[in-house]
Amino acid sequence: MISVLAPWFFISLLPAGALLVWAYRSQGSGKRVTLGSLLLLEQLQEKVTFRQKFLPPIRFFVELVLFILLVMALSGVVLRSNTRTYALIVDNSEGTGHFIREGRTILDELKAHVPTWVTLGIVPGSALTTNYRVVVTSPSIREVTAQPVSGGELKSVLEEISAVAGSDNLQEAIQVAAQFEGVEEILVLSDKNVELKEKHPSIRFESYSPDEREITLDNLAIESSTFRGVEQSLDIALRSFHSQHAEGVISLYQVVLEKSEVVRKPLRRAKFVLEPGERTRVQFENVNRNGAYYAELTTPDTDSLPSDNEIWITTETKERQVFVDSKKPLGELHLVSFPGLTYEIKKSTDTAFSIFYKSDVANIRAGGLYVLPLVRESERKALSVVEAGELVRSKEEHPVLDYVDLATLEFGEVVPLSVPDWAEPLIEVEAGVIAYVGLTSAGPVAVFGFELFPLDGSNTPTQTVLYLNAVKWLFRQLFGGARALIPGQVLREESDVDYRFVSSPKFKAETLMDGALPAHRGLLFKNGNIVEAVHFYSADESGSALNKKVLLTMPFKRAQGVHQAQYSIHFWLWLALLLFALDLFFNALVPRYAVRS
Amino acid sequence: MYEVLEPANLKQLELLKLKSQRRFLGSRQGGNVSLKRGHGMEFADYRRYELGDDPRYIDWGVYGRTERLYVKQFQEEQDITVFCVLDSTASMHHPEGDRKIRRATEVALGMLYVALSHHDRVHITIPGHTALGPSSGAGFIHRIAELCSNLPMIAPDDHKRGLQRFLHSVEYPGICLYISDFFLPIGEFQAQLEALYTHNLDVIAIRVTGDHDHDPSISGDRALFIDSETGTELPLQWSASMAREYAFRFAEHERVLREVTAKYQMHFFSHRASDPLMEFFCRKLAGTGVLRS
């Protein structure tokens, strides 16, 4: 289908065409050639006049076509398929989750106007169909439609979208949508005014200018929490985004693990009263250092954004990393992107396990191979270096013992090991267990209480196999194991993972200790027997909505857009250039009739 | 220096002889068979012997067979007057690159030299300008060459009037070389031939044309063609089809010229100025009998 973006340029075709004819007719008679006699030429002229008064040369037609092409280029003639594609960007950042009326969020209101858009986008009597590709901004910018969907399907796609914590970078989302193949128009649903910073000449950007209505969002929010280690107190900062006097209750829970499930046990509650815009702090005394907590704000008044009424708190002071293992590549994970949190792919070479030789096995810092571990003083009596004695039992089916003939192995002096409950004994001799393996939150661990690297070489073949098996098993556990972290859930150990990503939050233990722990979306995970929390903070969702001009009604009104089709312009211009060259060719390069002198 | 007057070319021309289709009475002894019967080399007829006839001309063989006296009669060989009418109108001068007038002059000089070398009298007229002759002797050719060395462009009307004056001045019949490009309407051409014919002139029309007469094509599409004689301007959109049409009309015009001359039992030759000159004399004219060796 041919569309013309600026049809008024075609009006210039008539006067310009006439101008061209006039120019040809009045450009003079050309070269003056004096001949002996015009007797025969005059006869010829009569014949031509009879046939056609104005007989333009080929060059005239070339130039006429050239001009038509230029006009077409200027008027933006574009060839379009019968299917056009619109990109719909839905800003589903948490700010759009504010409840504004009758239990409906801003996002609900925005989505409610989409059917109107779809209806308005249909040209009556046209065979043109419109497909949509939908991009959401949160938790990360991504397309939620696997393939372009029709207007009817769009509704169901939109229903699946809800406000979540994450990005609201609309400019970046527009950039993403602009990359879609064949997209002609970008529509944006947002609670913020959108201005296109970078123009896309090939895409019409429709900025809908709805009537703006100032909406005051009545919201109470937990702004941050601060754990004071010395006083062992926990301060929780609250703020009112209410338009009027508001009161509420802040409840503190201790988070514990019971059978790998997060359980919140109520600790204390405190009432508060806030005037519009007022901030306050609620302090809870006697909060233990090593623990995880959960605070929740409830109010009898209207609260437009419930999600900022909770906070996960940990008083752990360790620096930590968050592991995310997945079968999908990083780009397809759509991981939450928060300020200060970046993800990097950890390759096997990056996370090669360590060998801890004569290290303290009671303080496992990382996954790896522990050989001849040191034991704690309290255990030294029972776990001193002793003669191994005879082999009592072994777990031959375990991969670490594949191809290992323990009968040929002389253990000599060994360190009997105390097997933790997360570990699995592999070899037990008369002196005790001398090898075990297990999975910890720090990584897979293989511990050998005997010399795995004997210098005499007598047992080298067997021990080498044992060592290689251990390495192999550790690697498989490192990169074949699985842990998927889900916000608000405890880290679970799963299997079948191809990729591992490590995020390194900027907010480290020190800042958690003395600074404010920002609200509110967080991630709890298990580190041994300790529950740890990482918070991803999206700063302005709670409060910036105050007096925000929320776009509620969206009459179909096109703003200034870029009505150009770059592809088409280039196409026509190239064609015109080609014809121009042809014109020169006709005119100069190949003179058809040369004057003989 | 004209090419035709180079010694080598003159030697070739001396071997040729201008041959008239008709016989004329000459004014003196010459190399052409005259209408006059008398002493000559060419046998003409027998007649009864009359008193006073030279007995040397009695054919005794006839007498032996018939017992009657007959004398042999011979065509007398007299000189002939060769007139040359050289067109010097503007059309012969344009375009300059074609050098039509120079070639026409060379054709005239060549033909007249052939006549002079056989003791004929020659007379040259540039209608509207001047005339020279009649005179004979090979040296006369240089006077003619001098006369033709700087010919002016003659207006068409002057040319016509000059032609009329020439006809009035013709006292003797003879051969008339009419050298022109003959870019004139056929009727006018026919009238001129008629006038020459009535003056008992054996006309040899030689058409000299230039390359642009054959193909006036230009570079580009448009041109303002100007008639060199009348100054008429003719703007034309030139095209390949027009070039083909012109070529056809040019050939047609020449065909009609040839037909008209044939009607008056005259010779017509066409010579392109860019073609070799001596070939024109030695092959084209000699081949048709106008010039004989």
PDB file of C-alpha atoms in Angstrom, chain A residues 102-207:
ATOM      1  CA  GLU A 102     -12.344   2.553  43.340  1.00  0.00           C
ATOM      2  CA  GLY A 103      -9.534   0.097  43.717  1.00  0.00           C
ATOM      3  CA  ARG A 104      -8.126   0.880  40.324  1.00  0.00           C
ATOM      4  CA  THR A 105      -4.490   1.723  39.830  1.00  0.00           C
ATOM      5  CA  ILE A 106      -3.008   4.269  37.504  1.00  0.00           C
ATOM      6  CA  LEU A 107      -1.936   1.396  35.290  1.00  0.00           C
ATOM      7  CA  ASP A 108      -5.507   0.133  35.161  1.00  0.00           C
ATOM      8  CA  GLU A 109      -6.677   3.553  34.052  1.00  0.00           C
ATOM      9  CA  LEU A 110      -3.979   3.746  31.420  1.00  0.00           C
ATOM     10  CA  LYS A 111      -4.759   0.319  30.078  1.00  0.00           C
ATOM     11  CA  ALA A 112      -8.434   1.160  29.938  1.00  0.00           C
ATOM     12  CA  HIS A 113      -7.757   3.640  27.180  1.00  0.00           C
ATOM     13  CA  VAL A 114      -5.966   1.226  24.920  1.00  0.00           C
ATOM     14  CA  PRO A 115      -9.135  -0.151  23.296  1.00  0.00           C
ATOM     15  CA  THR A 116      -9.958   3.409  22.301  1.00  0.00           C
ATOM     16  CA  TRP A 117      -6.597   3.711  20.649  1.00  0.00           C
ATOM     17  CA  VAL A 118      -7.062   0.462  18.841  1.00  0.00           C
ATOM     18  CA  THR A 119     -10.471   1.557  17.606  1.00  0.00           C
ATOM     19  CA  LEU A 120      -9.166   4.908  16.504  1.00  0.00           C
ATOM     20  CA  GLY A 121      -6.285   3.241  14.737  1.00  0.00           C
ATOM     21  CA  ILE A 122      -8.591   1.315  12.442  1.00  0.00           C
ATOM     22  CA  VAL A 123      -9.214   2.996   9.142  1.00  0.00           C
ATOM     23  CA  PRO A 124     -12.816   2.343   8.122  1.00  0.00           C
ATOM     24  CA  GLY A 125     -13.071   0.295   4.957  1.00  0.00           C
ATOM     25  CA  SER A 126      -9.347  -0.299   4.874  1.00  0.00           C
ATOM     26  CA  ALA A 127      -7.809  -3.708   4.571  1.00  0.00           C
ATOM     27  CA  LEU A 128      -5.009  -2.470   6.734  1.00  0.00           C
ATOM     28  CA  THR A 129      -4.535  -4.456   9.878  1.00  0.00           C
ATOM     29  CA  THR A 130      -2.635  -3.242  12.855  1.00  0.00           C
ATOM     30  CA  ASN A 131      -0.471  -5.411  15.000  1.00  0.00           C
ATOM     31  CA  TYR A 132       1.019  -4.467  18.277  1.00  0.00           C
ATOM     32  CA  ARG A 133       4.198  -5.242  20.081  1.00  0.00           C
ATOM     33  CA  VAL A 134       4.133  -4.484  23.741  1.00  0.00           C
ATOM     34  CA  VAL A 135       7.100  -3.395  25.798  1.00  0.00           C
ATOM     35  CA  VAL A 136       7.054  -3.066  29.538  1.00  0.00           C
ATOM     36  CA  THR A 137       9.513  -1.079  31.564  1.00  0.00           C
ATOM     37  CA  SER A 138       9.533  -3.102  34.769  1.00  0.00           C
ATOM     38  CA  PRO A 139      11.106  -5.059  36.275  1.00  0.00           C
ATOM     39  CA  SER A 140      13.298  -4.522  33.256  1.00  0.00           C
ATOM     40  CA  ILE A 141      12.644  -3.172  29.783  1.00  0.00           C
ATOM     41  CA  ARG A 142      11.492  -6.072  27.667  1.00  0.00           C
ATOM     42  CA  GLU A 143       8.952  -7.069  25.101  1.00  0.00           C
ATOM     43  CA  VAL A 144       6.153  -9.130  26.533  1.00  0.00           C
ATOM     44  CA  THR A 145       4.707 -10.153  23.201  1.00  0.00           C
ATOM     45  CA  ALA A 146       6.537 -13.035  21.650  1.00  0.00           C
ATOM     46  CA  GLN A 147       5.197 -11.928  18.308  1.00  0.00           C
ATOM     47  CA  PRO A 148       3.053  -9.028  17.134  1.00  0.00           C
ATOM     48  CA  VAL A 149      -0.495  -9.373  18.377  1.00  0.00           C
ATOM     49  CA  SER A 150      -3.720  -8.089  16.986  1.00  0.00           C
ATOM     50  CA  GLY A 151      -5.858  -5.460  18.618  1.00  0.00           C
ATOM     51  CA  GLY A 152      -8.071  -8.166  20.086  1.00  0.00           C
ATOM     52  CA  GLU A 153      -5.184 -10.057  21.564  1.00  0.00           C
ATOM     53  CA  LEU A 154      -3.694  -6.881  22.884  1.00  0.00           C
ATOM     54  CA  LYS A 155      -6.285  -6.702  25.611  1.00  0.00           C
ATOM     55  CA  SER A 156      -5.298 -10.017  27.102  1.00  0.00           C
ATOM     56  CA  VAL A 157      -1.633  -9.115  26.855  1.00  0.00           C
ATOM     57  CA  LEU A 158      -2.286  -5.926  28.772  1.00  0.00           C
ATOM     58  CA  GLU A 159      -4.214  -7.742  31.456  1.00  0.00           C
ATOM     59  CA  GLU A 160      -1.103  -9.700  32.300  1.00  0.00           C
ATOM     60  CA  ILE A 161       0.873  -6.579  32.942  1.00  0.00           C
ATOM     61  CA  SER A 162       1.004  -5.290  36.472  1.00  0.00           C
ATOM     62  CA  ALA A 163       2.971  -2.669  38.240  1.00  0.00           C
ATOM     63  CA  VAL A 164       6.204  -4.006  39.637  1.00  0.00           C
ATOM     64  CA  ALA A 165       9.353  -2.589  40.986  1.00  0.00           C
ATOM     65  CA  GLY A 166      11.826  -1.748  38.358  1.00  0.00           C
ATOM     66  CA  SER A 167      12.788   0.656  35.676  1.00  0.00           C
ATOM     67  CA  ASP A 168      10.655   3.435  34.335  1.00  0.00           C
ATOM     68  CA  ASN A 169      13.191   4.575  31.785  1.00  0.00           C
ATOM     69  CA  LEU A 170      10.826   5.388  28.988  1.00  0.00           C
ATOM     70  CA  GLN A 171      13.509   6.820  26.759  1.00  0.00           C
ATOM     71  CA  GLU A 172      15.356   3.552  26.808  1.00  0.00           C
ATOM     72  CA  ALA A 173      12.118   1.675  26.211  1.00  0.00           C
ATOM     73  CA  ILE A 174      11.430   3.863  23.194  1.00  0.00           C
ATOM     74  CA  GLN A 175      14.871   3.055  21.926  1.00  0.00           C
ATOM     75  CA  VAL A 176      14.107  -0.635  22.277  1.00  0.00           C
ATOM     76  CA  ALA A 177      10.757  -0.299  20.548  1.00  0.00           C
ATOM     77  CA  ALA A 178      12.276   1.724  17.756  1.00  0.00           C
ATOM     78  CA  GLN A 179      14.485  -1.213  16.915  1.00  0.00           C
ATOM     79  CA  PHE A 180      11.517  -3.437  16.185  1.00  0.00           C
ATOM     80  CA  GLU A 181      11.344  -4.414  12.581  1.00  0.00           C
ATOM     81  CA  GLY A 182       8.660  -2.599  10.670  1.00  0.00           C
ATOM     82  CA  VAL A 183       7.345  -0.627  13.581  1.00  0.00           C
ATOM     83  CA  GLU A 184       5.674   2.508  12.349  1.00  0.00           C
ATOM     84  CA  GLU A 185       4.400   4.111  15.447  1.00  0.00           C
ATOM     85  CA  ILE A 186       5.226   4.071  19.089  1.00  0.00           C
ATOM     86  CA  LEU A 187       2.504   4.576  21.618  1.00  0.00           C
ATOM     87  CA  VAL A 188       3.356   5.161  25.212  1.00  0.00           C
ATOM     88  CA  LEU A 189       1.276   4.486  28.282  1.00  0.00           C
ATOM     89  CA  SER A 190       2.791   6.174  31.238  1.00  0.00           C
ATOM     90  CA  ASP A 191       1.993   8.115  34.340  1.00  0.00           C
ATOM     91  CA  LYS A 192       4.630  10.610  33.268  1.00  0.00           C
ATOM     92  CA  ASN A 193       4.802  13.036  30.451  1.00  0.00           C
ATOM     93  CA  VAL A 194       6.916  11.652  27.660  1.00  0.00           C
ATOM     94  CA  GLU A 195       9.114  13.612  25.393  1.00  0.00           C
ATOM     95  CA  LEU A 196      11.022  11.980  22.662  1.00  0.00           C
ATOM     96  CA  LYS A 197      14.634  12.967  23.074  1.00  0.00           C
ATOM     97  CA  GLU A 198      15.997  11.206  20.060  1.00  0.00           C
ATOM     98  CA  LYS A 199      13.986  11.392  16.913  1.00  0.00           C
ATOM     99  CA  HIS A 200      13.464   8.345  14.797  1.00  0.00           C
ATOM    100  CA  PRO A 201      13.019   9.556  11.280  1.00  0.00           C
ATOM    101  CA  SER A 202      11.590   6.282  10.084  1.00  0.00           C
ATOM    102  CA  ILE A 203       9.037   5.948  12.865  1.00  0.00           C
ATOM    103  CA  ARG A 204       6.142   8.142  13.664  1.00  0.00           C
ATOM    104  CA  PHE A 205       6.060   8.804  17.330  1.00  0.00           C
ATOM    105  CA  GLU A 206       2.612   9.527  18.527  1.00  0.00           C
ATOM    106  CA  SER A 207       2.532  11.592  21.617  1.00  0.00           C
TER     107      SER A 207
END
